[in-house]
C-alpha cells in the first residue's frame, strides 16, 4: 500500500531536466503509516511516552545516543549501530529527507567515486529502532526521495517521536547505555519481562553484517589504473571506507570477517580492518588471524574502530565495555605522536565516532602494553585510548611493517574531515612497501647494489 501511494506521488511530482538528477522525483512528502501511541521503556524501569513512526511493531535493543547534528541517514545505515536503539540528541530530525540509496556514487559527489552498492553507508537501515524529539515529515533537499518515516517503514525499523530526548540522554549518561524497547500500539500498555531485554552485545553482530563472500572493486579507471591491491577484512564496513581507498586508485578486495587471510595474504599489498558492531571479544577467529598477520607479515595494516580493537586484542591487550560509549561527529582526540603519518603530536582533532568498547591501558600491571606498541590518540573528554601504533616499524626495523589503528572514523560521512589524510598516509605506505618489495625482487638491482657494496668495501 505504501509503495503504491508513493509511486503515485512520484508520478505526480516528477520532472525532467538536463542535470544528473533528470527523471528524479521532486517531492517534499512521502506516505508513511499512521502514528500510533508508543513508549520507550528501559529495563531499569523508566518510561517515555510518544508516538510511533516507521514500522508499526515493537523492538528491543541497547538504547544509546549520538550527539551528531546532521547526517542521520549516514548514521542509521552505519552497520556499527546494529542491535541498537539510536537516540538523536538534535531536537528535529528528518528535515532534509532521505536520498535514493541505490544511486551510484555517494553524497560527497567525488569525481573518482564508483558504485560500491549503495549511496549511503550500507544498503539498508541498520539500527533496531530510532528515537527523536521532533520528526519532520515535510522535507526539503534536492536529492531527497522520501521521508525518514517512510524510509524506516520500508526497512521494517520502528521509531518513536515526541519524547524528551534531553532527559533520556541525561539518564543514559548517568547510568550508562541501557537495554530498552520501543513498544507500539497495544504493546505500549504492556510491561515486558526482564528476559525480553536481551543484550545484543552478547551476540556476534559482526557475523550478521559482514559480507558472506569475497568480492573485488576496481577504482574508477579500472584495473589498469590501480596502483595497489588492498584486502579489507569486513567487520561491518561503512561504504565510505571503500570509497576512500578507491579514490586513491586502489583495488579493494572485501573479505568475510572470519576469512583465512593468512592463506592468501601475499596476493595483497596491505590489509585494512574495518569498523563493525558489538563486542570485539565475540570474533576470536579474526583476532587470532590478525595476530598471525601482525607477527609474520611485512606489509602495512590499518584498522578503524572495531579494527583498532582487533589489533589491540591481537597483541594481548584487553577491550572493555564503556559506560555510554562515544557516538557523534564532534569527538575531540589528542594526538600523542605522529605515528609516521601526517599527524601533529599535541594537536586535538575533531572526529566522527561510534563505539561502545575501548582498549584498556595502564603504565604497569595487567593492562600495561607490550614493548613496541603505544597509544596513538586519546579522547580529550574521557581519556580513553583512541588509537594504537606499532613503534618498532617507525624506528627503522625493516622486519616489522607499520601497524596503526584508530577508534574514530577518518572517512567521516558524516562528520569532520580533520583526519581524512590518514587514508593518504596509509596508501603512501602501502605503495612504499610495494616498491621496496619490487626493488628487492629485481635481480639487476640486487646485483648492482651488491657490486656497489663490494667496491665500497675495498676503497
CSV table of C-alpha atoms in Angstrom, one decimal:
chain,number,residue,atom,x,y,z
A,1,UNK,CA,0.0,0.0,0.0
A,2,UNK,CA,2.8,2.4,0.9
A,3,UNK,CA,4.7,1.6,-2.3
A,4,UNK,CA,1.6,2.2,-4.4
A,5,UNK,CA,0.8,5.5,-2.8
A,6,UNK,CA,4.5,6.6,-3.1
A,7,UNK,CA,4.5,5.7,-6.8
A,8,UNK,CA,1.5,7.9,-7.5
A,9,UNK,CA,3.1,10.7,-5.6
A,10,UNK,CA,6.3,10.3,-7.6
A,11,UNK,CA,4.4,10.2,-10.9
A,12,UNK,CA,2.5,13.4,-9.9
A,13,UNK,CA,5.6,15.3,-8.9
A,14,UNK,CA,8.4,14.0,-11.2
A,15,UNK,CA,10.2,16.3,-13.6
A,16,UNK,CA,13.0,16.2,-16.2
A,17,UNK,CA,16.0,18.4,-16.9
A,18,UNK,CA,19.5,18.1,-18.3
A,19,UNK,CA,21.2,17.6,-14.9
A,20,UNK,CA,22.3,14.3,-13.3
A,21,UNK,CA,19.1,14.3,-11.4
A,22,UNK,CA,16.9,14.1,-14.5
A,23,UNK,CA,13.8,12.0,-14.1
A,24,UNK,CA,14.2,12.3,-10.3
A,25,UNK,CA,11.0,12.8,-8.3
A,26,UNK,CA,10.6,16.2,-6.9
A,27,UNK,CA,8.6,16.0,-3.7
A,28,UNK,CA,8.6,17.2,-0.1
A,29,UNK,CA,6.4,14.4,1.3
A,30,UNK,CA,6.1,10.6,1.0
A,31,UNK,CA,3.4,8.4,2.7
A,32,UNK,CA,4.1,6.5,5.9
A,33,UNK,CA,2.0,4.5,8.4
A,34,UNK,CA,-0.4,6.4,10.6
A,35,UNK,CA,1.4,7.1,14.0
A,36,UNK,CA,0.2,5.0,17.0
A,37,UNK,CA,0.7,5.5,20.7
A,38,UNK,CA,4.2,4.3,21.6
A,39,UNK,CA,6.5,4.2,24.6
A,40,UNK,CA,10.2,3.8,25.1
A,41,UNK,CA,10.6,1.5,28.1
A,42,UNK,CA,14.1,1.0,29.6
A,43,UNK,CA,14.9,-2.2,31.5
A,44,UNK,CA,15.7,-0.1,34.5
A,45,UNK,CA,12.1,1.0,34.7
A,46,UNK,CA,11.9,4.4,33.1
A,47,UNK,CA,9.2,5.0,30.6
A,48,UNK,CA,8.9,7.8,27.9
A,49,UNK,CA,5.6,8.2,26.1
A,50,UNK,CA,5.3,9.4,22.5
A,51,UNK,CA,4.0,8.4,19.0
A,52,UNK,CA,5.3,5.8,16.6
A,53,UNK,CA,6.7,6.3,13.1
A,54,UNK,CA,8.3,3.9,10.6
A,55,UNK,CA,7.4,0.2,11.1
A,56,UNK,CA,4.4,-0.4,13.3
A,57,UNK,CA,5.8,-3.1,15.6
A,58,UNK,CA,7.8,-3.3,18.8
A,59,UNK,CA,11.6,-3.8,19.0
A,60,UNK,CA,14.2,-4.4,21.7
A,61,UNK,CA,17.9,-3.3,21.8
A,62,UNK,CA,20.6,-1.3,23.5
A,63,UNK,CA,19.5,2.3,24.0
A,64,UNK,CA,22.3,4.7,23.0
A,65,UNK,CA,22.6,8.3,21.9
A,66,UNK,CA,24.5,10.2,19.3
A,67,UNK,CA,25.4,13.9,19.5
A,68,UNK,CA,25.5,14.3,15.7
A,69,UNK,CA,23.6,17.3,14.5
A,70,UNK,CA,23.5,16.1,10.8
A,71,UNK,CA,23.9,13.1,8.6
A,72,UNK,CA,21.2,11.0,10.3
A,73,UNK,CA,20.9,8.9,7.1
A,74,UNK,CA,24.6,8.0,7.3
A,75,UNK,CA,24.3,7.1,11.0
A,76,UNK,CA,21.3,4.9,10.5
A,77,UNK,CA,22.9,3.0,7.7
A,78,UNK,CA,26.2,2.5,9.6
A,79,UNK,CA,26.5,-1.3,10.4
A,80,UNK,CA,28.1,-0.4,13.7
A,81,UNK,CA,24.6,0.6,15.0
A,82,UNK,CA,23.4,-3.0,14.5
A,83,UNK,CA,21.2,-4.1,17.5
A,84,UNK,CA,20.9,-0.6,19.0
A,85,UNK,CA,18.0,1.8,19.6
A,86,UNK,CA,19.6,5.1,18.4
A,87,UNK,CA,18.6,8.3,20.1
A,88,UNK,CA,19.3,11.6,18.3
A,89,UNK,CA,20.1,14.5,20.7
A,90,UNK,CA,19.4,17.0,17.9
A,91,UNK,CA,15.8,18.4,18.5
A,92,UNK,CA,14.5,17.9,15.0
A,93,UNK,CA,15.3,15.0,12.6
A,94,UNK,CA,14.1,14.4,9.1
A,95,UNK,CA,14.2,17.9,7.6
A,96,UNK,CA,16.2,17.0,4.5
A,97,UNK,CA,14.6,13.6,3.9
A,98,UNK,CA,16.4,10.5,2.6
A,99,UNK,CA,18.2,10.2,-0.8
A,100,UNK,CA,17.9,7.3,-3.2
A,101,UNK,CA,20.3,4.8,-1.6
A,102,UNK,CA,20.6,2.8,-4.9
A,103,UNK,CA,22.1,5.7,-6.8
A,104,UNK,CA,25.7,5.1,-7.9
A,105,UNK,CA,28.4,7.2,-6.3
A,106,UNK,CA,28.0,8.9,-3.0
A,107,UNK,CA,26.6,12.0,-1.2
A,108,UNK,CA,30.2,13.5,-1.4
A,109,UNK,CA,30.0,13.6,-5.3
A,110,UNK,CA,33.7,12.9,-5.5
A,111,UNK,CA,34.8,12.6,-9.2
A,112,UNK,CA,36.6,9.3,-8.5
A,113,UNK,CA,33.7,7.6,-6.8
A,114,UNK,CA,32.5,4.3,-8.2
A,115,UNK,CA,29.4,2.2,-7.4
A,116,UNK,CA,30.0,0.3,-4.1
A,117,UNK,CA,26.5,-0.9,-3.9
A,118,UNK,CA,24.8,2.0,-2.0
A,119,UNK,CA,24.7,5.8,-1.9
A,120,UNK,CA,24.9,5.9,2.0
A,121,UNK,CA,26.9,3.7,4.3
A,122,UNK,CA,25.1,0.4,3.7
A,123,UNK,CA,22.1,-0.8,1.7
A,124,UNK,CA,19.6,-0.5,4.5
A,125,UNK,CA,18.8,0.9,7.9
A,126,UNK,CA,21.0,-1.0,10.5
A,127,UNK,CA,19.7,0.3,13.8
A,128,UNK,CA,17.0,-1.7,15.6
A,129,UNK,CA,15.0,1.5,16.4
A,130,UNK,CA,15.1,5.2,16.2
A,131,UNK,CA,14.3,7.8,18.9
A,132,UNK,CA,13.7,11.5,18.1
A,133,UNK,CA,12.2,14.5,19.8
A,134,UNK,CA,10.5,16.1,16.8
A,135,UNK,CA,10.1,14.2,13.5
A,136,UNK,CA,10.0,16.4,10.4
A,137,UNK,CA,7.7,14.8,7.8
A,138,UNK,CA,7.9,17.5,5.2
A,139,UNK,CA,11.5,17.6,3.9
A,140,UNK,CA,13.4,19.9,1.6
A,141,UNK,CA,16.6,18.8,-0.3
A,142,UNK,CA,17.3,18.4,-4.0
A,143,UNK,CA,18.5,14.8,-3.5
A,144,UNK,CA,15.5,13.7,-1.3
A,145,UNK,CA,13.4,10.8,-2.4
A,146,UNK,CA,11.3,10.1,0.7
A,147,UNK,CA,10.8,10.9,4.4
A,148,UNK,CA,12.6,9.4,7.3
A,149,UNK,CA,9.3,7.8,8.4
A,150,UNK,CA,8.5,6.1,5.1
A,151,UNK,CA,12.2,5.0,4.8
A,152,UNK,CA,12.1,3.4,8.2
A,153,UNK,CA,8.8,1.7,7.4
A,154,UNK,CA,10.2,0.3,4.1
A,155,UNK,CA,13.1,-1.2,6.1
A,156,UNK,CA,10.9,-2.5,8.9
A,157,UNK,CA,12.5,-0.4,11.6
A,158,UNK,CA,10.3,1.3,14.2
A,159,UNK,CA,10.8,4.7,15.7
A,160,UNK,CA,9.3,6.9,18.4
A,161,UNK,CA,8.9,10.6,18.3
A,162,UNK,CA,7.7,13.3,20.7
A,163,UNK,CA,9.7,12.3,23.8
A,164,UNK,CA,12.1,14.4,25.8
A,165,UNK,CA,15.4,13.3,24.4
A,166,UNK,CA,17.3,15.7,26.7
A,167,UNK,CA,16.0,13.8,29.7
A,168,UNK,CA,16.7,10.5,28.1
A,169,UNK,CA,20.3,11.5,27.2
A,170,UNK,CA,21.0,12.7,30.7
A,171,UNK,CA,19.7,9.4,32.0
A,172,UNK,CA,21.9,7.4,29.7
A,173,UNK,CA,25.0,9.4,30.5
A,174,UNK,CA,24.4,8.9,34.2
A,175,UNK,CA,23.6,5.2,34.3
A,176,UNK,CA,25.2,4.2,31.0
A,177,UNK,CA,23.8,2.7,27.8
A,178,UNK,CA,20.7,0.7,28.9
A,179,UNK,CA,18.7,-2.1,27.4
A,180,UNK,CA,15.3,-0.8,26.2
A,181,UNK,CA,12.3,-1.4,24.0
A,182,UNK,CA,10.1,0.7,21.6
A,183,UNK,CA,6.6,-0.6,22.3
A,184,UNK,CA,4.0,0.3,19.7
A,185,UNK,CA,0.2,0.2,19.7
A,186,UNK,CA,-1.3,-2.4,22.1
A,187,UNK,CA,2.2,-3.3,23.3
A,188,UNK,CA,2.6,0.2,24.7
A,189,UNK,CA,0.3,-0.8,27.6
A,190,UNK,CA,2.4,-3.9,28.4
A,191,UNK,CA,5.4,-4.3,30.7
A,192,UNK,CA,7.9,-6.7,29.1
A,193,UNK,CA,9.5,-9.5,31.2
A,194,UNK,CA,13.1,-8.9,32.1
A,195,UNK,CA,14.1,-11.9,29.9
A,196,UNK,CA,12.9,-10.0,26.8
A,197,UNK,CA,15.6,-7.3,27.2
A,198,UNK,CA,18.3,-9.4,25.5
A,199,UNK,CA,21.7,-7.7,25.3
A,200,UNK,CA,22.6,-7.6,21.6
A,201,UNK,CA,26.3,-7.1,22.5
A,202,UNK,CA,26.4,-10.7,23.7
A,203,UNK,CA,25.8,-11.8,20.1
A,204,UNK,CA,28.3,-11.9,17.3
A,205,UNK,CA,26.8,-8.9,15.5
A,206,UNK,CA,29.8,-8.8,13.1
A,207,UNK,CA,28.7,-12.1,11.6
A,208,UNK,CA,25.3,-10.6,10.8
A,209,UNK,CA,26.7,-7.6,8.9
A,210,UNK,CA,29.9,-8.9,7.3
A,211,UNK,CA,29.9,-9.9,3.6
A,212,UNK,CA,29.3,-13.6,3.2
A,213,UNK,CA,31.5,-14.0,0.1
A,214,UNK,CA,34.7,-12.2,-1.1
A,215,UNK,CA,34.4,-9.6,-3.8
A,216,UNK,CA,36.7,-7.1,-5.5
A,217,UNK,CA,36.0,-3.5,-6.6
A,218,UNK,CA,38.3,-1.7,-9.0
A,219,UNK,CA,38.9,2.1,-8.9
A,220,UNK,CA,37.2,4.5,-11.4
A,221,UNK,CA,39.9,3.9,-14.1
A,222,UNK,CA,39.6,0.1,-13.9
A,223,UNK,CA,42.3,-2.4,-13.2
A,224,UNK,CA,44.8,-0.6,-15.4
A,225,UNK,CA,44.5,2.5,-13.2
A,226,UNK,CA,45.1,0.5,-9.9
A,227,UNK,CA,48.3,1.4,-8.0
A,228,UNK,CA,48.0,-1.4,-5.4
A,229,UNK,CA,45.7,-4.1,-4.1
A,230,UNK,CA,44.4,-4.0,-0.5
A,231,UNK,CA,42.4,-6.6,1.3
A,232,UNK,CA,39.6,-5.3,3.6
A,233,UNK,CA,38.5,-7.6,6.4
A,234,UNK,CA,34.8,-6.7,6.7
A,235,UNK,CA,33.5,-6.5,10.3
A,236,UNK,CA,30.7,-4.3,9.1
A,237,UNK,CA,32.4,-1.7,7.0
A,238,UNK,CA,31.0,1.7,6.2
A,239,UNK,CA,30.8,2.2,2.4
A,240,UNK,CA,32.9,5.4,2.7
A,241,UNK,CA,35.9,3.4,3.8
A,242,UNK,CA,35.7,1.6,0.4
A,243,UNK,CA,35.3,4.9,-1.4
A,244,UNK,CA,38.2,6.5,0.5
A,245,UNK,CA,40.5,3.7,-0.7
A,246,UNK,CA,39.1,3.6,-4.2
A,247,UNK,CA,39.6,7.4,-4.6
A,248,UNK,CA,43.4,6.7,-4.3
A,249,UNK,CA,43.2,4.3,-7.3
A,250,UNK,CA,43.5,1.3,-5.0
A,251,UNK,CA,41.8,-2.1,-5.9
A,252,UNK,CA,40.0,-3.4,-2.8
A,253,UNK,CA,39.0,-7.0,-2.1
A,254,UNK,CA,36.4,-7.3,0.7
A,255,UNK,CA,36.7,-10.5,2.7
A,256,UNK,CA,34.3,-12.0,5.3
A,257,UNK,CA,35.2,-11.3,8.9
A,258,UNK,CA,36.4,-14.9,9.6
A,259,UNK,CA,38.2,-15.4,6.2
A,260,UNK,CA,41.6,-17.1,6.5
A,261,UNK,CA,43.5,-14.1,5.3
A,262,UNK,CA,47.0,-15.5,6.0
A,263,UNK,CA,46.4,-18.2,3.4
A,264,UNK,CA,46.2,-15.6,0.7
A,265,UNK,CA,47.9,-12.6,2.2
A,266,UNK,CA,50.8,-12.4,-0.3
A,267,UNK,CA,48.3,-11.6,-3.0
A,268,UNK,CA,47.8,-8.2,-1.4
A,269,UNK,CA,49.9,-5.1,-0.7
A,270,UNK,CA,48.2,-4.1,2.5
A,271,UNK,CA,45.4,-5.1,5.0
A,272,UNK,CA,42.6,-2.9,6.2
A,273,UNK,CA,40.5,-3.8,9.2
A,274,UNK,CA,37.0,-2.1,9.1
A,275,UNK,CA,34.6,-0.9,11.7
A,276,UNK,CA,31.8,-3.1,13.0
A,277,UNK,CA,29.1,-3.6,15.7
A,278,UNK,CA,29.1,-5.3,19.0
A,279,UNK,CA,31.9,-6.6,21.2
A,280,UNK,CA,35.4,-7.3,19.7
A,281,UNK,CA,35.6,-10.2,22.2
A,282,UNK,CA,33.0,-12.1,20.1
A,283,UNK,CA,35.2,-12.5,17.0
A,284,UNK,CA,38.0,-14.7,18.3
A,285,UNK,CA,38.8,-16.2,14.8
A,286,UNK,CA,39.5,-12.7,13.4
A,287,UNK,CA,41.7,-11.8,16.4
A,288,UNK,CA,43.8,-15.0,16.0
A,289,UNK,CA,44.2,-14.4,12.3
A,290,UNK,CA,45.2,-10.8,12.7
A,291,UNK,CA,47.7,-11.7,15.4
A,292,UNK,CA,49.5,-14.1,13.0
A,293,UNK,CA,49.4,-11.4,10.3
A,294,UNK,CA,51.0,-8.8,12.6
A,295,UNK,CA,53.6,-11.2,13.7
A,296,UNK,CA,54.7,-12.5,10.3
A,297,UNK,CA,53.6,-10.2,7.5
A,298,UNK,CA,55.8,-7.5,6.0
A,299,UNK,CA,53.1,-5.1,4.8
A,300,UNK,CA,51.1,-2.2,6.3
A,301,UNK,CA,48.0,-2.9,8.4
A,302,UNK,CA,45.4,-0.2,9.3
A,303,UNK,CA,42.3,-0.6,11.4
A,304,UNK,CA,39.3,1.7,12.1
A,305,UNK,CA,37.0,1.4,15.2
A,306,UNK,CA,36.4,-2.4,15.6
A,307,UNK,CA,39.6,-2.9,13.5
A,308,UNK,CA,41.6,-0.9,16.0
A,309,UNK,CA,40.2,-3.0,18.9
A,310,UNK,CA,41.1,-6.2,17.0
A,311,UNK,CA,44.7,-5.0,16.6
A,312,UNK,CA,44.8,-4.4,20.4
A,313,UNK,CA,43.4,-7.8,21.3
A,314,UNK,CA,45.7,-9.5,18.8
A,315,UNK,CA,48.8,-8.2,20.7
A,316,UNK,CA,47.3,-9.2,24.1
A,317,UNK,CA,45.5,-6.1,25.2
A,318,UNK,CA,42.1,-6.0,26.9
A,319,UNK,CA,38.9,-4.4,25.5
A,320,UNK,CA,36.3,-3.2,28.0
A,321,UNK,CA,32.7,-2.0,27.6
A,322,UNK,CA,32.4,1.7,28.1
A,323,UNK,CA,29.7,3.3,30.2
A,324,UNK,CA,27.9,5.0,27.4
A,325,UNK,CA,30.4,5.0,24.5
A,326,UNK,CA,31.4,7.8,22.2
A,327,UNK,CA,28.9,8.4,19.4
A,328,UNK,CA,28.8,11.6,17.4
A,329,UNK,CA,30.6,13.8,14.9
A,330,UNK,CA,32.2,16.1,17.4
A,331,UNK,CA,34.6,14.0,19.5
A,332,UNK,CA,38.0,15.6,20.3
A,333,UNK,CA,41.1,13.4,20.3
A,334,UNK,CA,44.6,14.3,21.3
A,335,UNK,CA,47.5,13.0,19.1
A,336,UNK,CA,50.3,11.7,21.3
A,337,UNK,CA,52.7,11.1,18.4
A,338,UNK,CA,52.9,11.5,14.6
A,339,UNK,CA,52.9,7.7,14.1
A,340,UNK,CA,54.8,8.2,10.8
A,341,UNK,CA,51.8,9.8,9.3
A,342,UNK,CA,50.7,13.4,8.7
A,343,UNK,CA,49.6,13.8,12.3
A,344,UNK,CA,50.8,16.7,14.5
A,345,UNK,CA,51.7,15.4,18.0
A,346,UNK,CA,49.9,17.5,20.6
A,347,UNK,CA,47.2,18.7,18.3
A,348,UNK,CA,43.5,18.0,19.1
A,349,UNK,CA,41.5,16.6,16.1
A,350,UNK,CA,37.7,16.7,15.9
A,351,UNK,CA,36.4,13.3,14.8
A,352,UNK,CA,33.4,11.2,14.0
A,353,UNK,CA,32.9,8.2,16.3
A,354,UNK,CA,30.6,5.3,17.0
A,355,UNK,CA,31.8,2.8,19.5
A,356,UNK,CA,30.9,1.3,22.9
A,357,UNK,CA,34.2,-0.6,23.6
A,358,UNK,CA,37.8,0.7,24.1
A,359,UNK,CA,41.3,-0.7,24.7
A,360,UNK,CA,42.4,-0.7,28.4
A,361,UNK,CA,45.7,1.0,29.2
A,362,UNK,CA,47.9,1.5,32.3
A,363,UNK,CA,51.6,2.1,32.7
A,364,UNK,CA,52.0,-1.1,34.7
A,365,UNK,CA,50.0,-4.1,35.7
A,366,UNK,CA,47.9,-6.4,33.6
A,367,UNK,CA,46.8,-3.6,31.3
A,368,UNK,CA,50.4,-2.4,30.5
A,369,UNK,CA,51.1,-2.5,26.8
A,370,UNK,CA,53.8,-4.7,25.3
A,371,UNK,CA,57.1,-3.3,24.2
A,372,UNK,CA,57.0,-1.9,20.7
A,373,UNK,CA,53.4,-0.6,21.0
A,374,UNK,CA,51.9,2.6,22.3
A,375,UNK,CA,48.7,4.6,22.4
A,376,UNK,CA,48.5,6.9,19.4
A,377,UNK,CA,45.5,9.1,20.3
A,378,UNK,CA,43.4,9.6,23.5
A,379,UNK,CA,40.0,11.1,23.9
A,380,UNK,CA,40.1,14.7,25.3
A,381,UNK,CA,36.8,14.2,27.1
A,382,UNK,CA,37.2,10.8,28.9
A,383,UNK,CA,40.9,10.0,28.2
A,384,UNK,CA,40.0,6.6,26.7
A,385,UNK,CA,42.5,5.2,24.1
A,386,UNK,CA,41.6,6.4,20.6
A,387,UNK,CA,44.5,4.9,18.6
A,388,UNK,CA,47.3,2.4,18.6
A,389,UNK,CA,50.6,2.3,16.8
A,390,UNK,CA,53.5,-0.2,16.5
A,391,UNK,CA,56.6,1.8,17.2
A,392,UNK,CA,59.1,-0.8,16.1
A,393,UNK,CA,58.3,-0.2,12.4
A,394,UNK,CA,58.7,3.6,12.9
A,395,UNK,CA,62.2,3.1,14.3
A,396,UNK,CA,63.6,1.7,11.1
A,397,UNK,CA,63.0,-2.0,11.8
A,398,UNK,CA,62.6,-3.4,8.3
A,399,UNK,CA,61.3,-6.7,9.6
A,400,UNK,CA,58.3,-5.0,11.1
A,401,UNK,CA,55.8,-3.4,8.8
A,402,UNK,CA,53.8,-0.4,10.2
A,403,UNK,CA,50.5,-1.2,12.0
A,404,UNK,CA,48.1,1.5,13.1
A,405,UNK,CA,44.6,1.6,14.5
A,406,UNK,CA,42.2,4.5,15.3
A,407,UNK,CA,39.0,4.3,17.3
A,408,UNK,CA,37.4,7.2,15.3
A,409,UNK,CA,36.3,7.4,11.6
A,410,UNK,CA,38.8,9.3,9.4
A,411,UNK,CA,36.5,8.6,6.4
A,412,UNK,CA,33.8,10.7,8.2
A,413,UNK,CA,30.4,10.5,6.4
A,414,UNK,CA,29.1,12.3,8.3
A,415,UNK,CA,31.4,14.3,10.3
A,416,UNK,CA,34.5,16.5,10.1
A,417,UNK,CA,37.4,15.8,7.7
A,418,UNK,CA,40.2,16.6,10.1
A,419,UNK,CA,41.7,13.1,10.0
A,420,UNK,CA,40.9,12.2,6.4
A,421,UNK,CA,44.6,12.5,5.4
A,422,UNK,CA,45.2,9.2,7.3
A,423,UNK,CA,44.0,7.5,4.2
A,424,UNK,CA,46.6,9.4,2.1
A,425,UNK,CA,49.3,8.3,4.5
A,426,UNK,CA,48.2,4.6,4.6
A,427,UNK,CA,48.1,4.4,0.8
A,428,UNK,CA,51.5,6.1,0.7
A,429,UNK,CA,53.0,3.4,3.0
A,430,UNK,CA,51.3,0.6,1.0
A,431,UNK,CA,52.9,1.9,-2.2
A,432,UNK,CA,56.3,2.4,-0.4
A,433,UNK,CA,56.4,-1.2,0.9
A,434,UNK,CA,55.2,-2.4,-2.5
A,435,UNK,CA,58.1,-0.5,-4.2
A,436,UNK,CA,60.6,-1.9,-1.7
A,437,UNK,CA,59.5,-5.5,-2.5
A,438,UNK,CA,59.7,-4.8,-6.2
A,439,UNK,CA,63.3,-3.5,-5.8
A,440,UNK,CA,64.4,-6.4,-3.7
A,441,UNK,CA,63.0,-8.9,-6.2
A,442,UNK,CA,64.7,-7.3,-9.3
A,443,UNK,CA,68.0,-9.3,-9.9
A,444,UNK,CA,69.6,-6.5,-11.8
A,445,UNK,CA,69.1,-4.0,-9.0
A,446,UNK,CA,70.2,-6.5,-6.3
A,447,UNK,CA,73.3,-7.3,-8.4
A,448,UNK,CA,74.1,-3.6,-8.9
A,449,UNK,CA,73.7,-3.0,-5.2
A,450,UNK,CA,75.9,-5.9,-4.3
A,451,UNK,CA,78.7,-4.7,-6.7
A,452,UNK,CA,78.5,-1.2,-5.2
A,453,UNK,CA,78.8,-2.6,-1.7
A,454,UNK,CA,81.8,-4.7,-2.7
A,455,UNK,CA,83.5,-1.7,-4.3
A,456,UNK,CA,82.9,0.4,-1.3
A,457,UNK,CA,84.4,-2.3,0.9
A,458,UNK,CA,87.7,-2.2,-1.0
A,459,UNK,CA,88.1,1.6,-1.0
